[in-house]
C-alpha positions as semicolon CSV with decimal commas, in nm:
position;residue;x (nm);y (nm);z (nm)
1;X;15,302;9,219;-2,261
2;X;15,127;9,553;-2,262
3;X;15,255;9,902;-2,357
4;X;15,336;10,128;-2,108
5;X;15,312;10,436;-2,334
6;X;15,011;10,604;-2,414
7;X;14,812;10,596;-2,745
8;X;14,929;10,821;-3,024
9;X;14,647;11,114;-3,087
10;X;14,462;11,077;-3,398
11;X;14,592;11,425;-3,545
12;X;14,954;11,263;-3,479
13;X;14,892;10,967;-3,662
14;X;14,735;11,169;-3,988
15;X;15,064;11,384;-3,961
16;X;15,256;11,051;-4,002
17;X;15,049;10,926;-4,287
18;X;15,097;11,289;-4,457
19;X;15,462;11,282;-4,409
20;X;15,501;10,930;-4,503
21;X;15,280;11,005;-4,851
22;X;15,538;11,303;-4,907
23;X;15,816;11,038;-4,939
24;X;15,987;11,071;-4,589
25;X;16,156;10,787;-4,416
26;X;16,036;10,628;-4,116
27;X;16,333;10,746;-3,965
28;X;16,312;11,115;-4,052
29;X;15,938;11,118;-3,939
30;X;16,028;11,017;-3,618
31;X;16,295;11,237;-3,553
32;X;16,085;11,545;-3,676
33;X;15,804;11,455;-3,442
34;X;15,991;11,294;-3,191
35;X;15,854;10,921;-3,201
36;X;16,008;10,604;-3,232
37;X;16,104;10,473;-3,556
38;X;15,898;10,128;-3,471
39;X;15,582;10,362;-3,379
40;X;15,574;10,526;-3,677
41;X;15,635;10,207;-3,872
42;X;15,324;10,048;-3,701
43;X;15,109;10,343;-3,745
44;X;15,162;10,303;-4,136
45;X;15,134;9,994;-4,118
46;X;14,799;9,967;-3,941
47;X;14,690;10,266;-4,199
48;X;14,788;10,038;-4,493
49;X;14,594;9,719;-4,326
50;X;14,264;9,927;-4,206
51;X;14,277;10,258;-4,416
52;X;14,209;10,447;-4,109
53;X;14,399;10,600;-3,847
54;X;14,116;10,602;-3,575
55;X;14,156;10,434;-3,257
56;X;13,961;10,068;-3,187
57;X;13,679;10,076;-2,951
58;X;13,800;9,916;-2,620
59;X;13,611;9,576;-2,502
60;X;13,497;9,559;-2,119
61;X;13,221;9,682;-1,950
62;X;13,048;10,025;-2,073
63;X;13,119;10,345;-1,847
64;X;12,830;10,349;-1,540
65;X;12,823;10,736;-1,561
66;X;12,790;10,980;-1,833
67;X;13,030;11,273;-1,797
68;X;12,737;11,481;-1,651
69;X;12,687;11,246;-1,378
70;X;13,067;11,192;-1,322
71;X;13,059;11,587;-1,274
72;X;12,789;11,607;-1,055
73;X;12,947;11,358;-0,827
74;X;13,256;11,539;-0,813
75;X;13,089;11,843;-0,747
76;X;12,893;11,678;-0,427
77;X;13,205;11,535;-0,276
78;X;13,373;11,901;-0,305
79;X;13,076;12,078;-0,119
80;X;13,094;11,782;0,136
81;X;13,397;11,599;0,154
82;X;13,283;11,379;0,436
83;X;12,985;11,217;0,206
84;X;12,998;10,854;0,158
85;X;12,918;10,667;-0,137
86;X;12,582;10,501;-0,012
87;X;12,479;10,848;0,081
88;X;12,506;11,006;-0,274
89;X;12,339;10,698;-0,409
90;X;12,057;10,707;-0,127
91;X;12,014;11,110;-0,234
92;X;12,030;11,049;-0,603
93;X;11,773;10,767;-0,565
94;X;11,542;10,971;-0,359
95;X;11,582;11,251;-0,621
96;X;11,459;11,001;-0,885
97;X;11,185;10,872;-0,720
98;X;11,029;11,207;-0,640
99;X;11,087;11,321;-1,030
100;X;10,910;10,976;-1,093
101;X;10,631;11,043;-0,833
102;X;10,548;11,381;-0,976
103;X;10,491;11,244;-1,330
104;X;10,201;11,029;-1,186
105;X;9,873;11,239;-1,252
106;X;9,673;11,342;-0,980
107;X;9,352;11,176;-1,096
108;X;9,524;10,835;-1,091
109;X;9,638;10,861;-0,719
110;X;9,296;10,973;-0,667
111;X;9,145;10,662;-0,816
112;X;9,395;10,451;-0,603
113;X;9,285;10,617;-0,299
114;X;8,893;10,572;-0,354
115;X;8,906;10,243;-0,418
116;X;9,171;10,103;-0,158
117;X;8,855;10,067;0,099
118;X;8,702;9,812;-0,147
119;X;9,057;9,647;-0,194
120;X;9,094;9,587;0,182
121;X;8,733;9,456;0,203
122;X;8,791;9,231;-0,075
123;X;9,140;9,067;0,095
124;X;8,917;9,057;0,443
125;X;8,619;8,885;0,273
126;X;8,897;8,652;0,078
127;X;9,093;8,580;0,430
128;X;9,404;8,692;0,243
129;X;9,354;8,462;-0,065
130;X;9,371;8,590;-0,411
131;X;9,100;8,893;-0,514
132;X;8,961;9,033;-0,827
133;X;9,202;9,349;-0,764
């Protein structure tokens, strides 16, 4: 059965440990912080076992978007509420492709274009078979 409550903040867990080290009982700590006795006990037990109050990292698939990317998508939807997810994906892909395209030096594209006639002629001569290009 899974818990329906939220995870305690690390600062609250540290407060529990500090109060326990000062000699307070689980019940008194729970009353002071408005937390159940069982939660206080489990935090202290976990601290004794691991030596830390940090939350464990979760298993599972990592997030697809960074916080920045998520914020950018939300802003796009706020500007145009009728935009669809595929349209956002197309726009982002187009933007990324253009960024990469502009990174290609002009000398490279000029070289490719200048050799295009030779490449086409080689394919024609080879009747569609493999060529040196």
